[in-house]
Coordinates of C-alpha atoms and ligand atoms in Angstrom, one line a residue:
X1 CA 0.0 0.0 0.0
X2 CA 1.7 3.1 -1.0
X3 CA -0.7 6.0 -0.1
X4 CA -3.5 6.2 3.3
X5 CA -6.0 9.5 3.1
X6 CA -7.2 9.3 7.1
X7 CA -10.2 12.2 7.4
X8 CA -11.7 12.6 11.1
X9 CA -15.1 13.4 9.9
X10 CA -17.7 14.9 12.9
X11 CA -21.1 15.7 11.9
X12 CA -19.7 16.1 8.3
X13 CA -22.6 14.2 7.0
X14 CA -23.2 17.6 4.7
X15 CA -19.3 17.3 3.3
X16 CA -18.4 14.1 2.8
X17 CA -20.1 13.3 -0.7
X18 CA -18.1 16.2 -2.0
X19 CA -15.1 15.7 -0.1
X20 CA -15.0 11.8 -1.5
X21 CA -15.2 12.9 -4.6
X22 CA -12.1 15.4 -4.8
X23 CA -10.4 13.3 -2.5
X24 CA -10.9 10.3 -5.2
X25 CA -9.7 12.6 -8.2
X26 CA -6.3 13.5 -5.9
X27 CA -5.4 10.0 -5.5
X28 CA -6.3 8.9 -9.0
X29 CA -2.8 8.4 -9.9
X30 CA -2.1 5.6 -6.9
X31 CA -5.4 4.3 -7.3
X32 CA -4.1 0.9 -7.4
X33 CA -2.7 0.9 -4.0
X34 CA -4.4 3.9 -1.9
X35 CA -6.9 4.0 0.6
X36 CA -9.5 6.7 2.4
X37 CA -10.1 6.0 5.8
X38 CA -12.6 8.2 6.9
X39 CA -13.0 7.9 10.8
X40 CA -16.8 9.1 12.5
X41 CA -16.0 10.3 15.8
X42 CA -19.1 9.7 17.3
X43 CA -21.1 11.8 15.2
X44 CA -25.1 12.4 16.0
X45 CA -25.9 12.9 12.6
X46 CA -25.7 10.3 9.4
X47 CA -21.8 10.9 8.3
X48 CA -21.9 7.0 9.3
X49 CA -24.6 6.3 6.8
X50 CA -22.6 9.1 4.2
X51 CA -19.7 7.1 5.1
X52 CA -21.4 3.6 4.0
X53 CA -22.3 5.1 0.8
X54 CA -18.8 6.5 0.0
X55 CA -17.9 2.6 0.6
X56 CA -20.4 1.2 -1.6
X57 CA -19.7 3.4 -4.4
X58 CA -15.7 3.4 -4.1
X59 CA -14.3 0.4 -2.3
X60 CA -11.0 2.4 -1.9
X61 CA -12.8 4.2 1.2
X62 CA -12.7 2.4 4.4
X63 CA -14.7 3.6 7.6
X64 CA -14.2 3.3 11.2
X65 CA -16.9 4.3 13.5
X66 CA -15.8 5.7 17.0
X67 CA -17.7 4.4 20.1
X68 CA -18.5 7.9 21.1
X69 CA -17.0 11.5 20.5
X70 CA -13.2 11.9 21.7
X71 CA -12.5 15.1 19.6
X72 CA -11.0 15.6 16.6
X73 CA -6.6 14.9 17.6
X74 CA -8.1 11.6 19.3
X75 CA -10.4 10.2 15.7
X76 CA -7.1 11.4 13.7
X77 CA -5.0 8.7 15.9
X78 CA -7.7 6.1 15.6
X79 CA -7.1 6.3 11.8
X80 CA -3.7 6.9 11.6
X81 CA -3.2 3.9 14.0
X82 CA -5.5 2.2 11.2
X83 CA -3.6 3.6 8.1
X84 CA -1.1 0.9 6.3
X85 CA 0.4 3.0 3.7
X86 CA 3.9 3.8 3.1
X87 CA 2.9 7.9 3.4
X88 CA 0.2 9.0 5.4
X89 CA -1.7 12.2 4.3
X90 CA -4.1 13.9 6.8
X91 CA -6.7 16.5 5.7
X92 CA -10.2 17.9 7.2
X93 CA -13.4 16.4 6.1
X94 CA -14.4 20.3 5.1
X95 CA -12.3 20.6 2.3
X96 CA -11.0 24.1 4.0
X97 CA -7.5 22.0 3.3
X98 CA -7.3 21.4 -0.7
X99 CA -6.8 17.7 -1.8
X100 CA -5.3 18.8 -5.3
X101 CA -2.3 19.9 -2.8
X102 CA -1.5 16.1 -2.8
X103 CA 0.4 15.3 -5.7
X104 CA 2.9 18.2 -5.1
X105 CA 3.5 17.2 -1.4
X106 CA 4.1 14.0 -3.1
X107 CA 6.7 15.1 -5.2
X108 CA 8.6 17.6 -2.4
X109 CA 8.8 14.3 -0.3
X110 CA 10.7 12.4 -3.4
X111 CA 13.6 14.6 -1.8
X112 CA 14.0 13.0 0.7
X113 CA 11.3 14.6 3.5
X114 CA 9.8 12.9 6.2
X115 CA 7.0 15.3 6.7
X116 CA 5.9 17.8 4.0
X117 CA 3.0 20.2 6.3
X118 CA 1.2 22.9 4.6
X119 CA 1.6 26.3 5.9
X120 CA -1.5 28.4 5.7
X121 CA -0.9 31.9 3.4
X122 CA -4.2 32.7 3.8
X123 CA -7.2 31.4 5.5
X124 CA -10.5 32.8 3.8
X125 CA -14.0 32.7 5.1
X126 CA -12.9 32.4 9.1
X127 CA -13.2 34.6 12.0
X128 CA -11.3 37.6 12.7
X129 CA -11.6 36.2 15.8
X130 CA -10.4 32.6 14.6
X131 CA -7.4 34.0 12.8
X132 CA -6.3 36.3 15.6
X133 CA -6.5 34.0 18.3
X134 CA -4.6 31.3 16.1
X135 CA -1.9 33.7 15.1
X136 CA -1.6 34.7 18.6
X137 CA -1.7 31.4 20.0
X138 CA 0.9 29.8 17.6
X139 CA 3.7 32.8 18.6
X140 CA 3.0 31.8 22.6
X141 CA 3.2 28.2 22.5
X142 CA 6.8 28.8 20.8
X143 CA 7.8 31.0 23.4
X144 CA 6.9 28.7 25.9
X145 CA 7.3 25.5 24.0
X146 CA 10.4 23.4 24.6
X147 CA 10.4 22.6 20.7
X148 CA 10.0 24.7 18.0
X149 CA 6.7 23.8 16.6
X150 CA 5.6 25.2 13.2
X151 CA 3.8 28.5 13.2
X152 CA 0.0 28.6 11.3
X153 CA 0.3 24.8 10.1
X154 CA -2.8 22.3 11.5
X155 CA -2.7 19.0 11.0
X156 CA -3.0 19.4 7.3
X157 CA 0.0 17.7 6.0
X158 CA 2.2 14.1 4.0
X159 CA 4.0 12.1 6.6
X160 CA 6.3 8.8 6.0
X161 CA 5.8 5.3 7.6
X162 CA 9.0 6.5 9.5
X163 CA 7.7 9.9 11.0
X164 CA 4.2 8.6 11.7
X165 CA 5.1 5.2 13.4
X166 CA 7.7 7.6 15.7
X167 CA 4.2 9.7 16.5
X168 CA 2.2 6.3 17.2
X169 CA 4.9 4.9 19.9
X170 CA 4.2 8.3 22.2
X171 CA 1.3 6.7 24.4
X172 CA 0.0 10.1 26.2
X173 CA -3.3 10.3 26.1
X174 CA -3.7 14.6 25.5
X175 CA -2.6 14.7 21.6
X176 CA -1.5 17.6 20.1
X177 CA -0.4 15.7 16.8
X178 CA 1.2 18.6 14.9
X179 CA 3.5 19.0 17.5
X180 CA 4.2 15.4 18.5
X181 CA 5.5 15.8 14.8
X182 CA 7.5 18.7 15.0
X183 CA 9.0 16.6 18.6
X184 CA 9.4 13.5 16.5
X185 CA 12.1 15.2 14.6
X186 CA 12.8 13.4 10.5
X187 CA 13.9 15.8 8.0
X188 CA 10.6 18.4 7.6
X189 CA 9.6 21.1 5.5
X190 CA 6.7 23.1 4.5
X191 CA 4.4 23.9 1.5
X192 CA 2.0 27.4 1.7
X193 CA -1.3 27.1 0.6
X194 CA -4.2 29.3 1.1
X195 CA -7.2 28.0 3.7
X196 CA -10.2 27.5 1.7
X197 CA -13.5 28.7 3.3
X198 CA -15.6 25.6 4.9
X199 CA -17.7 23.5 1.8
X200 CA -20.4 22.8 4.7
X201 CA -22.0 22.8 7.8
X202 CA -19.6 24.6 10.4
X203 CA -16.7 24.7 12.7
X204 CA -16.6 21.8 15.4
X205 CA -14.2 23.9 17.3
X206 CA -16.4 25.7 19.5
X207 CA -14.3 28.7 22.0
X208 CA -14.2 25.6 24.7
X209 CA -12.5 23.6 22.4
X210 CA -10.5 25.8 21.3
X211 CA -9.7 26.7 24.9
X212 CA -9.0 22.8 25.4
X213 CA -6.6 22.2 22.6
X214 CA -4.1 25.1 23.5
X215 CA -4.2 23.8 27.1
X216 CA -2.6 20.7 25.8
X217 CA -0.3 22.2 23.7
X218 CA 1.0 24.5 25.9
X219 CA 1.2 21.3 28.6
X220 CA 2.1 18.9 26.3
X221 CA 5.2 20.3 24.8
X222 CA 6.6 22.7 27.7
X223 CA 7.0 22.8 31.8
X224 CA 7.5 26.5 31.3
X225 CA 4.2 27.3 32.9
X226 CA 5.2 25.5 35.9
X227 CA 8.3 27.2 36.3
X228 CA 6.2 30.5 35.3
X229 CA 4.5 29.7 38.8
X230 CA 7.7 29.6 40.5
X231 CA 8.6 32.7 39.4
X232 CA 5.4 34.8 40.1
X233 CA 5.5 33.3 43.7
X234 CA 9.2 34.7 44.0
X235 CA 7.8 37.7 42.4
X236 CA 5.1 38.0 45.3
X237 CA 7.7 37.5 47.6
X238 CA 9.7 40.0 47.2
X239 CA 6.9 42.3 46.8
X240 CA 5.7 41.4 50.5
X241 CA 9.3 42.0 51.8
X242 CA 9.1 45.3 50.3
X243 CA 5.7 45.7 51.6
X244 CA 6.8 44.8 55.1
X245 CA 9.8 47.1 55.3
X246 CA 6.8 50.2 54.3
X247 CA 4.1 48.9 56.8
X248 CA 6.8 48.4 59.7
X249 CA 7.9 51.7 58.7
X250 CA 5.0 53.9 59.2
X251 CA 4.1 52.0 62.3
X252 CA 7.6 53.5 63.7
X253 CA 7.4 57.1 61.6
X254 CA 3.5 57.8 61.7
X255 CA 2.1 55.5 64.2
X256 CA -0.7 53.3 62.2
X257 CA -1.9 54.7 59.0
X258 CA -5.7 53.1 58.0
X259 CA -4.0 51.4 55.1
X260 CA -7.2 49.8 53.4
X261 CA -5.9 50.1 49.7
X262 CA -2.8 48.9 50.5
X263 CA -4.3 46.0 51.9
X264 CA -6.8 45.4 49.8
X265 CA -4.3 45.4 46.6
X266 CA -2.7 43.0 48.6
X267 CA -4.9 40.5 49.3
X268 CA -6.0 40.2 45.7
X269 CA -2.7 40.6 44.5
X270 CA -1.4 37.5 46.6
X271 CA -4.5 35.1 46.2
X272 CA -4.4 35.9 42.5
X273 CA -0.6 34.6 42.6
X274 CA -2.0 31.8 44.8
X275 CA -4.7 30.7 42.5
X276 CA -2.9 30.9 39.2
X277 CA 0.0 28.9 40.8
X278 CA -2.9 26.2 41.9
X279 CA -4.5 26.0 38.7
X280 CA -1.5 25.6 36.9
X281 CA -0.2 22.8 39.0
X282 CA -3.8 21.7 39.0
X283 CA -3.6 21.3 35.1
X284 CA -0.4 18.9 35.3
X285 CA -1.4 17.1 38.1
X286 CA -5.2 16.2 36.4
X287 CA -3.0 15.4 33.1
X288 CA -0.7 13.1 35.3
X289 CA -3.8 11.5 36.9
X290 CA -5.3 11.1 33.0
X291 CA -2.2 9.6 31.4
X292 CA -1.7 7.5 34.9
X293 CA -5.1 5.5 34.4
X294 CA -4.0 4.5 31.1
X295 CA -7.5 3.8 29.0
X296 CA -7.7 3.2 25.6
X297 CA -8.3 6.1 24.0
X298 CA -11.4 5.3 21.8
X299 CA -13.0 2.2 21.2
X300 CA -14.2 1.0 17.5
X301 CA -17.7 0.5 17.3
X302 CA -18.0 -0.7 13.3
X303 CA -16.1 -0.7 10.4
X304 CA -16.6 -1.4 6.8
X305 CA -15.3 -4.5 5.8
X306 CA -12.9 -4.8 2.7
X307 CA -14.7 -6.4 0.0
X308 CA -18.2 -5.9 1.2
X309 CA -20.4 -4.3 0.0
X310 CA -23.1 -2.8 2.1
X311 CA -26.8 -3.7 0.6
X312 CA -28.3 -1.2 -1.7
X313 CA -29.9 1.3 0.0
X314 CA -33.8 0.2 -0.3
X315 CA -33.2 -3.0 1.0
X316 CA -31.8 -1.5 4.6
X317 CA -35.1 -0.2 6.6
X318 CA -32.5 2.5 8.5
X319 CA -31.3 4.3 5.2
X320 CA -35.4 5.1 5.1
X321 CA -34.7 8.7 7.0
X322 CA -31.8 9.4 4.6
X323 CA -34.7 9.9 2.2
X324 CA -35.9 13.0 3.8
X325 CA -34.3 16.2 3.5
X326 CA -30.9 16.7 5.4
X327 CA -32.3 19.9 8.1
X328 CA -34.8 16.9 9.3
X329 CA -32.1 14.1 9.7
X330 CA -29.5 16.4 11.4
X331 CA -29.6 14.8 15.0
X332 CA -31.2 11.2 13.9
Ligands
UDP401 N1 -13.5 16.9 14.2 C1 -13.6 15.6 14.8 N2 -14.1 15.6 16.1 C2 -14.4 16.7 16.8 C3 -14.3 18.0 16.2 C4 -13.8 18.0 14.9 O1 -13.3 14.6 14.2 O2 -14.8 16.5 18.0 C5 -13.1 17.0 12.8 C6 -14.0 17.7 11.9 O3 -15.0 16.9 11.3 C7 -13.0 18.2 10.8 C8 -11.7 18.4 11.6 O4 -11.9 17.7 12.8 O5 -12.8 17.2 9.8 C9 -11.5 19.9 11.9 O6 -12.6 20.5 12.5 P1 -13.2 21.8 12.0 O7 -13.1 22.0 10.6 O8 -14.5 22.0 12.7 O9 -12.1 22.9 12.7 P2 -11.6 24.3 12.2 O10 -11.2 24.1 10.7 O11 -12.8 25.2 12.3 O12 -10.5 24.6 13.1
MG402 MG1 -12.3 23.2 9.3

């Protein structure tokens, strides 16, 4: 097998017809010995079904079925784990990543590269919002990263059988692939392309998860905030010395002065200090706890089989709903 396509789909029942189909012209030329593995985290709407029917109509498209959602780093792993190729290429189900990028990442990797990641130039129909906090968050986690992880680049991107089966052996259980890549090491280099607007349906990154993913890069790759902590309680330290010197001094000079502001700052300076320090020892001690109960981190719940081919859809009484238009099948 020379070439694995692995697309976390998630809710993407909207996409994935289209997606297929572009997908299928970008492999043409490995046809012979490529596969899509399209991998439903736990969706609630019928990418399974949409899935199915990309199997049916092109037996190069495998699906696995997650037993529930685990987010979108976790359904990536699930396929890459299942991938068999010699190179691995990961996109989005939303097509915001362009498939005809393939056969040039191909190409750049004939010299010799163990990853080939796209770089985004542009990223049309997003946010402001989106593209500031990304281009903010990218320049922090390098400052506090304790590798140099590759500025605007997702997980959009050709790896080897060498650089992905590096990625596989690292067990922890809060993934933050792109830089488990960059850690990984292999000769890398980038391509630029301009993000395409979403082809349907919208962003599964909600704020929250948003909020969740930089948490684990930023823990994942660095200890700085820990010793960040450290610092800012030396920091409040010295500021109390400097406060004791001035309150024992104006007891001696000016007898007792009412001193509410001072103490006041004080107070919410130091249990600031104090609960920032806690929560950030708080987030490596819950990750320790996570990674310490070792679980699997998804479970399969189906899977297309290889050479099957899933009944036509009359004769299966569940592809009924698909009949009805897709607002009204949303959460079936
Ligand atoms: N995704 C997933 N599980 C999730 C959230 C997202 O598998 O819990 C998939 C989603 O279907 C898409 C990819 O991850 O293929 C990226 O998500 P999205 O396009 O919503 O993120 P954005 O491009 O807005 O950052
Ligand atoms: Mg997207």
């Amino acid at each position: 097998m020379q070439l694995s396509v692995v697309i976390p789909c998630y809710n993407e029942e909207e996409a994935i017809p289209l997606m297929v189909e572009r997908l299928t012209a970008a492999v043409e030329p490995w046809k012979n010995s490529a596969e899509i593995i399209l991998v439903d985290d736990g969706s609630s709407d019928s990418t399974w079904e949409a899935i199915e029917d990309a199997h049916t109509l092109n037996p190069m498209v495998r699906g696995l079925r997650l037993s529930a959602n685990r987010g979108h780093q976790v359904a990536l792993t699930a396929g890459l784990e299942a991938a068999k190729g010699e190179r691995i290429f990961m996109l989005d189900a939303d097509l915001q990543d362009p498939p005809e990028l393939l056969p040039d990442m191909m190409k750049i990797m004939d010299q010799n590269f163990d990853v080939v990641y796209g770089r985004r130039a542009k990223r049309d129909g997003e946010t402001l919002f989106k593209k500031v906090s990304a281009w903010g968050f990218y320049r922090f986690l390098n400052a506090m990263s304790d590798v140099p992880i590759p500025k605007d680049t997702g997980d959009f991107r050709l790896v080897s059988r060498q650089a992905l089966d590096a990625v596989l052996a690292m067990p922890e259980r809060s993934r933050f692939i792109r830089g488990m890549f960059a850690w990984a090491g292999y000769r890398q280099v980038a391509i630029e392309y301009n993000r395409d607007p979403r082809i349907a349906g919208e962003t599964k990154y909600p704020l929250r998860a948003m909020l969740r993913f930089a948490t684990d890069a930023l823990t994942g790759f660095s200890t700085k905030p820990l010793k960040i902590a450290t610092r800012l309680s030396f920091l409040s330290l010295a500021v109390t010395a400097l406060m004791a010197i001035y309150v024992f001094g104006s007891l001696i000079m000016f007898s007792t002065a009412p001193g509410w502001a001072s103490v006041v700052l004080a107070m919410s300076f130091f249990s600031g200090v104090q609960l920032l320090t806690l929560g950030i020892m708080g987030e490596y001690i819950g990750r320790l706890y996570m990674e310490a109960k070792q679980r699997p981190l998804y479970f399969l719940s189906q899977e297309t089989l290889p050479g099957v081919v899933s009944p036509p859809p009359e004769a299966d009484p569940h592809k009924l709903r698909d009949l009805r238009p897709a607002t009204s099948r949303r959460r079936a």
